[in-house]
PDB file of N, CA and C in Angstrom:
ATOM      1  N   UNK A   1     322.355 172.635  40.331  1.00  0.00           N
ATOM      2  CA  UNK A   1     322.554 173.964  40.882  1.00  0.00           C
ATOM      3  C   UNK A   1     322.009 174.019  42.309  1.00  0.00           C
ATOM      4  N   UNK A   2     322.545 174.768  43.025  1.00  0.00           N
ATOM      5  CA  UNK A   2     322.322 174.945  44.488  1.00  0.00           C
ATOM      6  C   UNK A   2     321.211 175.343  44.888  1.00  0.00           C
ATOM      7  N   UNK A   3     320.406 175.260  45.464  1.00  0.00           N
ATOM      8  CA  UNK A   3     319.091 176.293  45.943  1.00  0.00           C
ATOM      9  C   UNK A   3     319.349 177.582  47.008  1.00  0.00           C
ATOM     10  N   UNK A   4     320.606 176.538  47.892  1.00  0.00           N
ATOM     11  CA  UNK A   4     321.062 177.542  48.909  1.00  0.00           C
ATOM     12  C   UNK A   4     322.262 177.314  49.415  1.00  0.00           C
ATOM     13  N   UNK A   5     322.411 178.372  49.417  1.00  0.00           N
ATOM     14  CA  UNK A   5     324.426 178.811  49.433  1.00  0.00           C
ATOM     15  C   UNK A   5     324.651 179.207  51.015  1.00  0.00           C
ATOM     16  N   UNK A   6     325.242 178.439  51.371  1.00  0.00           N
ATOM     17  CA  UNK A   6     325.550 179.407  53.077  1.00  0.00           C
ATOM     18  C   UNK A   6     327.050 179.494  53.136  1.00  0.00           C
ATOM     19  N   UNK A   7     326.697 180.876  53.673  1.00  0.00           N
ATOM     20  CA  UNK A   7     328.025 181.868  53.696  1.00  0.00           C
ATOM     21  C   UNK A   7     328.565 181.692  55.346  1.00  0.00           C
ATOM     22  N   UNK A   8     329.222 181.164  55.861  1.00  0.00           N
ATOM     23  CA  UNK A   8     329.741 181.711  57.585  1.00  0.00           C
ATOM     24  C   UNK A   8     330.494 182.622  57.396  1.00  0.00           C
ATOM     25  N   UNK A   9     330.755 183.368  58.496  1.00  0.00           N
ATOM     26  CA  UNK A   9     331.420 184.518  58.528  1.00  0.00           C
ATOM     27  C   UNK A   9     331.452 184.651  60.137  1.00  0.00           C
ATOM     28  N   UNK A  10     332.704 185.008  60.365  1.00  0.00           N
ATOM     29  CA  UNK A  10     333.540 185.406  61.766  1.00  0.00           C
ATOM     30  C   UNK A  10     333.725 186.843  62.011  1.00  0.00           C
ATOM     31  N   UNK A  11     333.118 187.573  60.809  1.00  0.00           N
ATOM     32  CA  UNK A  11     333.206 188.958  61.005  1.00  0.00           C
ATOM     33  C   UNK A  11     334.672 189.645  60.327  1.00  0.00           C
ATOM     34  N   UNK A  12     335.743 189.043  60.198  1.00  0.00           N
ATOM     35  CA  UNK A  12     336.835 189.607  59.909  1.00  0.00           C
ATOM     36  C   UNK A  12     337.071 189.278  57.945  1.00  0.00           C
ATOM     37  N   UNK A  13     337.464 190.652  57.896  1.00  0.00           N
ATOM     38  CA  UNK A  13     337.676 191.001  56.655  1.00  0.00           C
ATOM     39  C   UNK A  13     338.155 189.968  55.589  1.00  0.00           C
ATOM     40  N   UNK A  14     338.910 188.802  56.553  1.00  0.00           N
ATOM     41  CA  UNK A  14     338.959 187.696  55.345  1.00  0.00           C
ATOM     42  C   UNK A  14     337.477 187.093  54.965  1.00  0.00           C
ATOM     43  N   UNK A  15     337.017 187.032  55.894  1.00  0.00           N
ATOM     44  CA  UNK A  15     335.278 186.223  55.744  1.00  0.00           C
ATOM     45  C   UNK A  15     334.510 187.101  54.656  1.00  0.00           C
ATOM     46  N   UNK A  16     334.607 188.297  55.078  1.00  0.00           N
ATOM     47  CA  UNK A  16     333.908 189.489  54.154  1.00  0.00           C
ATOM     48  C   UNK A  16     334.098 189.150  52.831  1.00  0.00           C
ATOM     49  N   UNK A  17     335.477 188.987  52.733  1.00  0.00           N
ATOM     50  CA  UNK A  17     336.183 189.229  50.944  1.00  0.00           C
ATOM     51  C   UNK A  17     334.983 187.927  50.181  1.00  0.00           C
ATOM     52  N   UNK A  18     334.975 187.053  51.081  1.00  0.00           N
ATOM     53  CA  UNK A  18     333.988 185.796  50.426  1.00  0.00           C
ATOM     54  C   UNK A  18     332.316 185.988  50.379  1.00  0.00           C
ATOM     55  N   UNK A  19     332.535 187.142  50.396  1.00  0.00           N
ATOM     56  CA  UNK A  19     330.659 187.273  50.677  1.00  0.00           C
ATOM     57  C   UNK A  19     330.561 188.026  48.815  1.00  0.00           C
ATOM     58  N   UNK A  20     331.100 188.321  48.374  1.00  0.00           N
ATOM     59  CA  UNK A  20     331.225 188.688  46.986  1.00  0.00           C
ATOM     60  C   UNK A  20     330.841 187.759  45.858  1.00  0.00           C
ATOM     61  N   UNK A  21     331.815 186.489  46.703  1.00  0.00           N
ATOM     62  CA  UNK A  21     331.878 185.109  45.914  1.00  0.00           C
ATOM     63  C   UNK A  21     330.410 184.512  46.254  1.00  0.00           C
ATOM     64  N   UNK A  22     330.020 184.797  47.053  1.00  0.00           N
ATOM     65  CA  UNK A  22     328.675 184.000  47.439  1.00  0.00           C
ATOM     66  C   UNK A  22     327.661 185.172  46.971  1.00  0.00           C
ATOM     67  N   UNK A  23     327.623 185.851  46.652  1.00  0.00           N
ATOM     68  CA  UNK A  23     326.428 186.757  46.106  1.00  0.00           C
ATOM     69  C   UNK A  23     326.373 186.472  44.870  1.00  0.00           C
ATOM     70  N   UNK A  24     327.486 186.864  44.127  1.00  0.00           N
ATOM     71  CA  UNK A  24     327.617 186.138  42.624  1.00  0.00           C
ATOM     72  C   UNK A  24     327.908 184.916  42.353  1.00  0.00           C
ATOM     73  N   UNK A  25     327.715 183.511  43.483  1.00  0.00           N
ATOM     74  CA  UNK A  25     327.606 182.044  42.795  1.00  0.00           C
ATOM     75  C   UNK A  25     325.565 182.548  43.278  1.00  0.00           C
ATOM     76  N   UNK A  26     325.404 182.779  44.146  1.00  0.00           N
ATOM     77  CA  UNK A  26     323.714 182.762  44.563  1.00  0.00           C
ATOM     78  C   UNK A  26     323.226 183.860  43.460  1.00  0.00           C
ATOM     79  N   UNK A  27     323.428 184.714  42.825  1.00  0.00           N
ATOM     80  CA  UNK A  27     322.671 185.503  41.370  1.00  0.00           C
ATOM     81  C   UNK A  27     323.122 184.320  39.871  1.00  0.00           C
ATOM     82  N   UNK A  28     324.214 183.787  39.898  1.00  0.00           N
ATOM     83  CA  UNK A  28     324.240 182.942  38.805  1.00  0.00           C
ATOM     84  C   UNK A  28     323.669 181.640  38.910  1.00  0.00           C
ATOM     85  N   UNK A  29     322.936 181.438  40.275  1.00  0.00           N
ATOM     86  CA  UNK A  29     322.354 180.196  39.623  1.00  0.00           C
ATOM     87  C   UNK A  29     320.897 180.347  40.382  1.00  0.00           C
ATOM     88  N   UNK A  30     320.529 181.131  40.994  1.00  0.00           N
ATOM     89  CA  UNK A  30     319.069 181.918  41.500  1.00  0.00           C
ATOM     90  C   UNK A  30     319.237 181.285  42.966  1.00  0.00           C
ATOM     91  N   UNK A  31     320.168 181.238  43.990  1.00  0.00           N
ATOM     92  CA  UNK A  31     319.838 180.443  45.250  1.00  0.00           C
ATOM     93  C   UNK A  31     320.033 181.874  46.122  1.00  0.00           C
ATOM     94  N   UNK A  32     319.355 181.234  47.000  1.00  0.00           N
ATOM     95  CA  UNK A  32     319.219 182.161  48.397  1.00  0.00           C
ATOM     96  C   UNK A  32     320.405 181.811  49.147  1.00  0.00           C
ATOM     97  N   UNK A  33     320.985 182.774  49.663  1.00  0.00           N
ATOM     98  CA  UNK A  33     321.988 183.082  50.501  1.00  0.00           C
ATOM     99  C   UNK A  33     321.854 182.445  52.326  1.00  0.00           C
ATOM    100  N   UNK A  34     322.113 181.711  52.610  1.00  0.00           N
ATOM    101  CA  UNK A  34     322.236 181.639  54.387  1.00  0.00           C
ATOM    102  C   UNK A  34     323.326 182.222  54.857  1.00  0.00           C
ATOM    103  N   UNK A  35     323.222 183.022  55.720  1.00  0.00           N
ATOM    104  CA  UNK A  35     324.227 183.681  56.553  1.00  0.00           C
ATOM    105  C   UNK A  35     324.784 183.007  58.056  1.00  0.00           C
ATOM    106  N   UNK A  36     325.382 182.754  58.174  1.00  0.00           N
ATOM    107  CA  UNK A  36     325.843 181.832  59.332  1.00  0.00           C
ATOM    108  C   UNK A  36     327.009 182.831  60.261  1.00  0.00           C
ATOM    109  N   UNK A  37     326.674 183.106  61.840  1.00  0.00           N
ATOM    110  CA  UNK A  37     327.907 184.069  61.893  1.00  0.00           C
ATOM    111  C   UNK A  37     327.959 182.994  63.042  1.00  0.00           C
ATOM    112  N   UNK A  38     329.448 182.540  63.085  1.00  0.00           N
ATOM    113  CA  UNK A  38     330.004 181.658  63.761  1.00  0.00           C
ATOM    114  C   UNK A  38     331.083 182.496  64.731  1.00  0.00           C
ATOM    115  N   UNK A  39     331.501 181.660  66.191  1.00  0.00           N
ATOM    116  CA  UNK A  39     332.514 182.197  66.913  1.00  0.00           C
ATOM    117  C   UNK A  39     333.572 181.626  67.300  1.00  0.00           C
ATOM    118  N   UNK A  40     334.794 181.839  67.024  1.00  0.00           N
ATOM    119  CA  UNK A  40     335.855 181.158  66.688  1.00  0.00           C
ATOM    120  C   UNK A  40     336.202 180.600  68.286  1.00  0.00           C
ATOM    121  N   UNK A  41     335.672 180.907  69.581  1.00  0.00           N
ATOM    122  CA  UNK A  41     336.064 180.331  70.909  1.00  0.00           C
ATOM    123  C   UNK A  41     335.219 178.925  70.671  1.00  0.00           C
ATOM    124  N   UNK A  42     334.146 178.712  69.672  1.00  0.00           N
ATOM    125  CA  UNK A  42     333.211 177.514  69.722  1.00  0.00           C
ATOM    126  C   UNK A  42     334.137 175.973  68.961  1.00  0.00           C
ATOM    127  N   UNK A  43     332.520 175.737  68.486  1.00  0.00           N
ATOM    128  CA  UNK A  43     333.344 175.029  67.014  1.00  0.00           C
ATOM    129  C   UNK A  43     332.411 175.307  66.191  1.00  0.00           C
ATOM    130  N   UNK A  44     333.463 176.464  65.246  1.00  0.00           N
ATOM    131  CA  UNK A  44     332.795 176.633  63.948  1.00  0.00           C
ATOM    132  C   UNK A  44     333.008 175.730  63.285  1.00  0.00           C
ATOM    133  N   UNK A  45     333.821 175.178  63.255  1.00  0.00           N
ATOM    134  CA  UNK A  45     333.616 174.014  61.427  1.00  0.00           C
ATOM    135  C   UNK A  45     332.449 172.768  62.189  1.00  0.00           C
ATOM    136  N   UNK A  46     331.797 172.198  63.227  1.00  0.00           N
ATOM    137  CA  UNK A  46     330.850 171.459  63.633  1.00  0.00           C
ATOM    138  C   UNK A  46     329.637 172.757  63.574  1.00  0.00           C
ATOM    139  N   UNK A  47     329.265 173.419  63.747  1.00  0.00           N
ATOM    140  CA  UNK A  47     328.321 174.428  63.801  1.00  0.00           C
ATOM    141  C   UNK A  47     327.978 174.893  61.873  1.00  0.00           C
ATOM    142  N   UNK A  48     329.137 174.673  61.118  1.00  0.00           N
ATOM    143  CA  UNK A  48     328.796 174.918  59.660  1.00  0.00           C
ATOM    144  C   UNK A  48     328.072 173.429  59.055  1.00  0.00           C
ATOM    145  N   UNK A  49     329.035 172.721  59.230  1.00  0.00           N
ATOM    146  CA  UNK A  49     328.764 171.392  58.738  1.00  0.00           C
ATOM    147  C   UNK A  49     327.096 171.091  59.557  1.00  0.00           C
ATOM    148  N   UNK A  50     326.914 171.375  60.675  1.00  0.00           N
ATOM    149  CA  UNK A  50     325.464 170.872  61.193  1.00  0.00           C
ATOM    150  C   UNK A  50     323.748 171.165  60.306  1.00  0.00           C
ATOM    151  N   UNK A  51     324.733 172.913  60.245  1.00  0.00           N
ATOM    152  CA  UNK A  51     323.752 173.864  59.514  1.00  0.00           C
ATOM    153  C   UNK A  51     323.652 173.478  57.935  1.00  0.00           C
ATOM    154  N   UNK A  52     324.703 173.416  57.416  1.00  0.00           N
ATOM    155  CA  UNK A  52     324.824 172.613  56.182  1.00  0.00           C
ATOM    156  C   UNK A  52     323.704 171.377  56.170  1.00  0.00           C
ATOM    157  N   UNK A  53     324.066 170.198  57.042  1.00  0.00           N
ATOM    158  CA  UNK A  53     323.003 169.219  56.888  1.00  0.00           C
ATOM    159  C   UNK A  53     321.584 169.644  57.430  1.00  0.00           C
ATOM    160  N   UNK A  54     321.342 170.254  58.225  1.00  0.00           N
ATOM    161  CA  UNK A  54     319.927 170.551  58.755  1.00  0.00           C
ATOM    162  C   UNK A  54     319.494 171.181  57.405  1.00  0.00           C
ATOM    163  N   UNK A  55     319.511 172.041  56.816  1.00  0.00           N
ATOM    164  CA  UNK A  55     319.231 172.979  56.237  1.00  0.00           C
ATOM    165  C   UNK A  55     318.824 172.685  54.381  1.00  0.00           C
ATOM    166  N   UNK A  56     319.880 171.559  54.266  1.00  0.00           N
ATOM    167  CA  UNK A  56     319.755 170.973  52.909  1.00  0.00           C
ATOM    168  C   UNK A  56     321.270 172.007  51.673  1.00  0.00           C
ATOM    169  N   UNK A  57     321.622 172.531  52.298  1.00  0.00           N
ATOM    170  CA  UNK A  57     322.387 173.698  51.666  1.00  0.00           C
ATOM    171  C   UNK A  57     323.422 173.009  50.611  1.00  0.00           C
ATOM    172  N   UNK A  58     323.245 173.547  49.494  1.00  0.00           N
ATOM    173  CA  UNK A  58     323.978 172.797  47.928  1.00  0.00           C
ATOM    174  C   UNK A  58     325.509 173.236  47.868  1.00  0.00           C
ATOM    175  N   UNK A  59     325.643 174.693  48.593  1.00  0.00           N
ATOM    176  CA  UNK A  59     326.617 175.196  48.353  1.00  0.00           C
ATOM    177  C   UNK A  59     327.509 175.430  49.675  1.00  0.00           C
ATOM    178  N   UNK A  60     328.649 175.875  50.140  1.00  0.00           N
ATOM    179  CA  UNK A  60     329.534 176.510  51.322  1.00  0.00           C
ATOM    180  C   UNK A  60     330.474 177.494  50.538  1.00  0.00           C
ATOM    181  N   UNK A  61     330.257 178.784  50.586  1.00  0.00           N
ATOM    182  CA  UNK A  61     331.147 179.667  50.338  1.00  0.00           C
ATOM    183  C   UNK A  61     331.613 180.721  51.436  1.00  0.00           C
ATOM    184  N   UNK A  62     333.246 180.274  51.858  1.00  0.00           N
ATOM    185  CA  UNK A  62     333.988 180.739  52.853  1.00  0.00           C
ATOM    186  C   UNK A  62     334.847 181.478  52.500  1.00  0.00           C
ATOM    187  N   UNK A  63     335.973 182.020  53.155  1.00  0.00           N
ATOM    188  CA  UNK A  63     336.992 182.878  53.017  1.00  0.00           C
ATOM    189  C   UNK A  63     337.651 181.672  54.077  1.00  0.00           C
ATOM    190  N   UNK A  64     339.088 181.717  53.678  1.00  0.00           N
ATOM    191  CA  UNK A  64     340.115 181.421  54.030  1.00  0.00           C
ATOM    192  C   UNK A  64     341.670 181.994  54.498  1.00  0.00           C
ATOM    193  N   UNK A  65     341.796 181.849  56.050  1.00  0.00           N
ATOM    194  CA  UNK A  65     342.807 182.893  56.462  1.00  0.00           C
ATOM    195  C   UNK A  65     343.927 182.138  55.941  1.00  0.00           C
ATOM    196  N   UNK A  66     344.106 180.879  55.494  1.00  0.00           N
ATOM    197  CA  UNK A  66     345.538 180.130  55.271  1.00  0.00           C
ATOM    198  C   UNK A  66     346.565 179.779  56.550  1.00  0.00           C
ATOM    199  N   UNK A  67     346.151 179.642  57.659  1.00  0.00           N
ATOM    200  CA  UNK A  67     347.021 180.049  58.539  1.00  0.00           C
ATOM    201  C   UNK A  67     346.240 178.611  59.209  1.00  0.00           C
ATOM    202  N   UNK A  68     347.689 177.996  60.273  1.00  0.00           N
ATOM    203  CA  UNK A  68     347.377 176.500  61.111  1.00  0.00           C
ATOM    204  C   UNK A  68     348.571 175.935  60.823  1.00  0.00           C
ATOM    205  N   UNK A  69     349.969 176.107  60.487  1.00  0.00           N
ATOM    206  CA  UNK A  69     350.874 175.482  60.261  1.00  0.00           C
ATOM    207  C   UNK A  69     351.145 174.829  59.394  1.00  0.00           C
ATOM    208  N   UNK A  70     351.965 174.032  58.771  1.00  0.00           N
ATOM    209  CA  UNK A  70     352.640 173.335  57.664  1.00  0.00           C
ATOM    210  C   UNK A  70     351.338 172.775  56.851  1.00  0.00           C
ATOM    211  N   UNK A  71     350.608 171.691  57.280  1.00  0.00           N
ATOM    212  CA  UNK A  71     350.065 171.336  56.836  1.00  0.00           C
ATOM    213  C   UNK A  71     348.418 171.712  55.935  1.00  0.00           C
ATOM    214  N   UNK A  72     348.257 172.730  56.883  1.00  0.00           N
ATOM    215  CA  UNK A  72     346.950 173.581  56.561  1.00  0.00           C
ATOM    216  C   UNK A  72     348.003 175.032  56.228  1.00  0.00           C
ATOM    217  N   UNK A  73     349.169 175.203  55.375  1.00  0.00           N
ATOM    218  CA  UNK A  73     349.470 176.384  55.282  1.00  0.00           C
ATOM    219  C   UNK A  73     348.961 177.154  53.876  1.00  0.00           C
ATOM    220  N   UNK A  74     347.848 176.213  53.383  1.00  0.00           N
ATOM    221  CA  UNK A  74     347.478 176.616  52.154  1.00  0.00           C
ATOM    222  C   UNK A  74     345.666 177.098  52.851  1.00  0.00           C
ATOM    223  N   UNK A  75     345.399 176.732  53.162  1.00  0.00           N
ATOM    224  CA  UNK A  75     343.846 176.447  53.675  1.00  0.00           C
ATOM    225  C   UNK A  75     343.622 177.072  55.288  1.00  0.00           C
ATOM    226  N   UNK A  76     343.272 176.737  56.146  1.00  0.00           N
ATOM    227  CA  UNK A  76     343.283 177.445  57.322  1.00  0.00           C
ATOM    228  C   UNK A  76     342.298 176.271  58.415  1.00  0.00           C
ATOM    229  N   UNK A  77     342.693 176.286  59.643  1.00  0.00           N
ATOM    230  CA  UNK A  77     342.245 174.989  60.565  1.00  0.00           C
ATOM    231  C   UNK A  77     340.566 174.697  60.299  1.00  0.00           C
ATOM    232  N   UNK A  78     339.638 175.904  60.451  1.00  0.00           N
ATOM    233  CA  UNK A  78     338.745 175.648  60.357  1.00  0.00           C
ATOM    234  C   UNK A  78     337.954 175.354  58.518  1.00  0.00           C
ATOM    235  N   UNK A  79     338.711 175.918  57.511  1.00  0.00           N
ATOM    236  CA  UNK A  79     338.286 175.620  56.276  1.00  0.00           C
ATOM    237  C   UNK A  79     338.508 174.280  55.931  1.00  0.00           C
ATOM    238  N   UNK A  80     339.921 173.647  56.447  1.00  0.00           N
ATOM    239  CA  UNK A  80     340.345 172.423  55.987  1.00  0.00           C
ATOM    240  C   UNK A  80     339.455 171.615  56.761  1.00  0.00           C
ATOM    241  N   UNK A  81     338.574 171.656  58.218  1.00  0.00           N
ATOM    242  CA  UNK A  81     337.721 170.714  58.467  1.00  0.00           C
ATOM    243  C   UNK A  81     336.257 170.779  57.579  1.00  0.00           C
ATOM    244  N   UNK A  82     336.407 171.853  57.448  1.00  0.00           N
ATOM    245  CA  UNK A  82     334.948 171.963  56.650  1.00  0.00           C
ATOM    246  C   UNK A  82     335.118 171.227  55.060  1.00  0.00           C
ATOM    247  N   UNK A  83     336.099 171.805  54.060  1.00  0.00           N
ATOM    248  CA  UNK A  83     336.070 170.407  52.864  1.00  0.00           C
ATOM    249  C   UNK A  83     336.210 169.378  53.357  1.00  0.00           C
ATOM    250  N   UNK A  84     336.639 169.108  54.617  1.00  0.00           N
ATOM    251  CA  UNK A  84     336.635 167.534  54.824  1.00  0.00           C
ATOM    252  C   UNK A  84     335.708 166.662  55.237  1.00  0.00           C
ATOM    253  N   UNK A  85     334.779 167.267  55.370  1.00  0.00           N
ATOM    254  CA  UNK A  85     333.322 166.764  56.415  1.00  0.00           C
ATOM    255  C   UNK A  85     331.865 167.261  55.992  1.00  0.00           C
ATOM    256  N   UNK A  86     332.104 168.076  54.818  1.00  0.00           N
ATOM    257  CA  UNK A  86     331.392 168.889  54.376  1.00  0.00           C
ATOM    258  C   UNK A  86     330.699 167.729  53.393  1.00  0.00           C
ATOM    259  N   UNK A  87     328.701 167.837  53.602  1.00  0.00           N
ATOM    260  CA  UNK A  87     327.932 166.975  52.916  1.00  0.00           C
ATOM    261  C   UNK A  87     327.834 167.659  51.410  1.00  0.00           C
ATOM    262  N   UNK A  88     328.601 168.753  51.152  1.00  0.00           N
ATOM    263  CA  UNK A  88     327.739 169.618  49.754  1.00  0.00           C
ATOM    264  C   UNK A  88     329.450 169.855  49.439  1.00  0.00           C
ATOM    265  N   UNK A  89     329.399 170.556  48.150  1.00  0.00           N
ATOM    266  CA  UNK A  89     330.849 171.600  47.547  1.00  0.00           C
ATOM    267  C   UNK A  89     330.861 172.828  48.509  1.00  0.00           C
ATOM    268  N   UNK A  90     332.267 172.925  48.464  1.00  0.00           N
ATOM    269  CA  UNK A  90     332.905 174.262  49.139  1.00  0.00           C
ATOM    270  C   UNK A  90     333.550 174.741  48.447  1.00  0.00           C
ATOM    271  N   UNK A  91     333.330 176.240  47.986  1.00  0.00           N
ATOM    272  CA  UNK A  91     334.394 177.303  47.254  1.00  0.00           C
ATOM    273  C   UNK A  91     335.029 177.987  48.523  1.00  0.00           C
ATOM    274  N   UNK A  92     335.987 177.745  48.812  1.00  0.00           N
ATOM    275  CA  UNK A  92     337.241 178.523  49.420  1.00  0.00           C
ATOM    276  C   UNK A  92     338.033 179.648  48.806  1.00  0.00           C
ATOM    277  N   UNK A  93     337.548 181.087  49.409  1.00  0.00           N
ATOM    278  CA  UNK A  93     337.933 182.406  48.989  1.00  0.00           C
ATOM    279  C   UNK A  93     339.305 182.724  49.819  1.00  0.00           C
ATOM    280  N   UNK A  94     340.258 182.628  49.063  1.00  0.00           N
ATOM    281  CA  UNK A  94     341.577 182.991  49.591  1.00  0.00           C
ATOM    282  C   UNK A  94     341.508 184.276  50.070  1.00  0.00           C
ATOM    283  N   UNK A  95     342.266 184.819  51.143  1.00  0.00           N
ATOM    284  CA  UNK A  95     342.556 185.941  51.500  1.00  0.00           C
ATOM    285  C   UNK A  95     343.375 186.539  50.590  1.00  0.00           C
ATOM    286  N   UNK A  96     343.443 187.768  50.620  1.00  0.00           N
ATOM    287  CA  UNK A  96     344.092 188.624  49.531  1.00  0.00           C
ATOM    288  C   UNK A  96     345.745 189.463  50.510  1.00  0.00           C
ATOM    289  N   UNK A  97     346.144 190.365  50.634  1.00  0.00           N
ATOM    290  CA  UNK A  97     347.262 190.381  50.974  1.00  0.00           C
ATOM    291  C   UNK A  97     346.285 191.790  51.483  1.00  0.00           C
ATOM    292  N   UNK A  98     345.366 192.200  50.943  1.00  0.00           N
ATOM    293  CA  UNK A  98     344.665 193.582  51.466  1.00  0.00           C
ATOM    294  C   UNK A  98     343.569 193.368  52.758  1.00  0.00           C
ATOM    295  N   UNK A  99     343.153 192.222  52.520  1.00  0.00           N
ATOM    296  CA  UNK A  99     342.436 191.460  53.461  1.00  0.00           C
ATOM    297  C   UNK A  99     343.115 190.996  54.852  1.00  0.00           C
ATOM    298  N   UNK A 100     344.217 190.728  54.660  1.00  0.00           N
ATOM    299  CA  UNK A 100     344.998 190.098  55.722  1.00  0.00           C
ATOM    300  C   UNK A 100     345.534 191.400  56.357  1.00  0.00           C
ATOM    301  N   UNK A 101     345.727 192.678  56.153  1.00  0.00           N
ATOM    302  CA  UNK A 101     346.008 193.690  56.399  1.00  0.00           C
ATOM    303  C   UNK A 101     345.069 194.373  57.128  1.00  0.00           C
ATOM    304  N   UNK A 102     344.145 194.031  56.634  1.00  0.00           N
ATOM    305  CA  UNK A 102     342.482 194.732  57.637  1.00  0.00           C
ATOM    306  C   UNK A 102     342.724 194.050  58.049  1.00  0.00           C
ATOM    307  N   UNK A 103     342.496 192.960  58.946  1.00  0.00           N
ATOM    308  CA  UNK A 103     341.768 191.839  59.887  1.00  0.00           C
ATOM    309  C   UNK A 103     343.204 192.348  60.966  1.00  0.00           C
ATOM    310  N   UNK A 104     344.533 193.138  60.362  1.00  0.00           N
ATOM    311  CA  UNK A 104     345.118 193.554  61.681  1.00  0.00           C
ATOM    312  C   UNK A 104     344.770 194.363  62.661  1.00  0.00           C
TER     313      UNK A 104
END
């Protein structure tokens, strides 16, 4: 079980929808929450993954816009680098169709 779950978040309502998922994986297994607010002009998926290893973090729970073209049309540019490089598990919170509607 995780000790600590870090959440990034970009601020937009898809990120939000995943902060649900990370409150209730961090109450079902007793871990503390890291909050990570990342900025999409940077590099967030090197800025998660860093914090991830500095930090020791068991868990990554994100939201996912799905959006980057054919290949990432399930996942989204910066989620698909993060399972890929990522030292711990990642739960990837799909956007919802209500979610994608806020973030307009």
């Amino acid at each position: 079980m995780p000790s600590r779950i870090m959440y990034p978040t970009d601020g937009s309502a898809v990120a939000e929808h995943a902060l649900d998922w990370a409150i209730d994986q961090a109450k079902a297994t007793g871990s503390e929450i890291l909050v990570l607010h990342v900025i999409e002009d940077g590099n967030p998926c090197q800025e998660i993954i860093d914090l991830a290893k500095s930090t020791e973090v068991g868990m990554i729970v994100m939201g996912t816009h799905g959006t980057g073209g054919l290949p990432r049309a399930l996942l989204g540019s910066v989620a698909d680098r993060v399972i890929r490089t990522s030292p711990c598990p990642v739960l990837l919170v799909p956007a919802t169709a209500e979610t994608v509607k806020d973030d307009r």
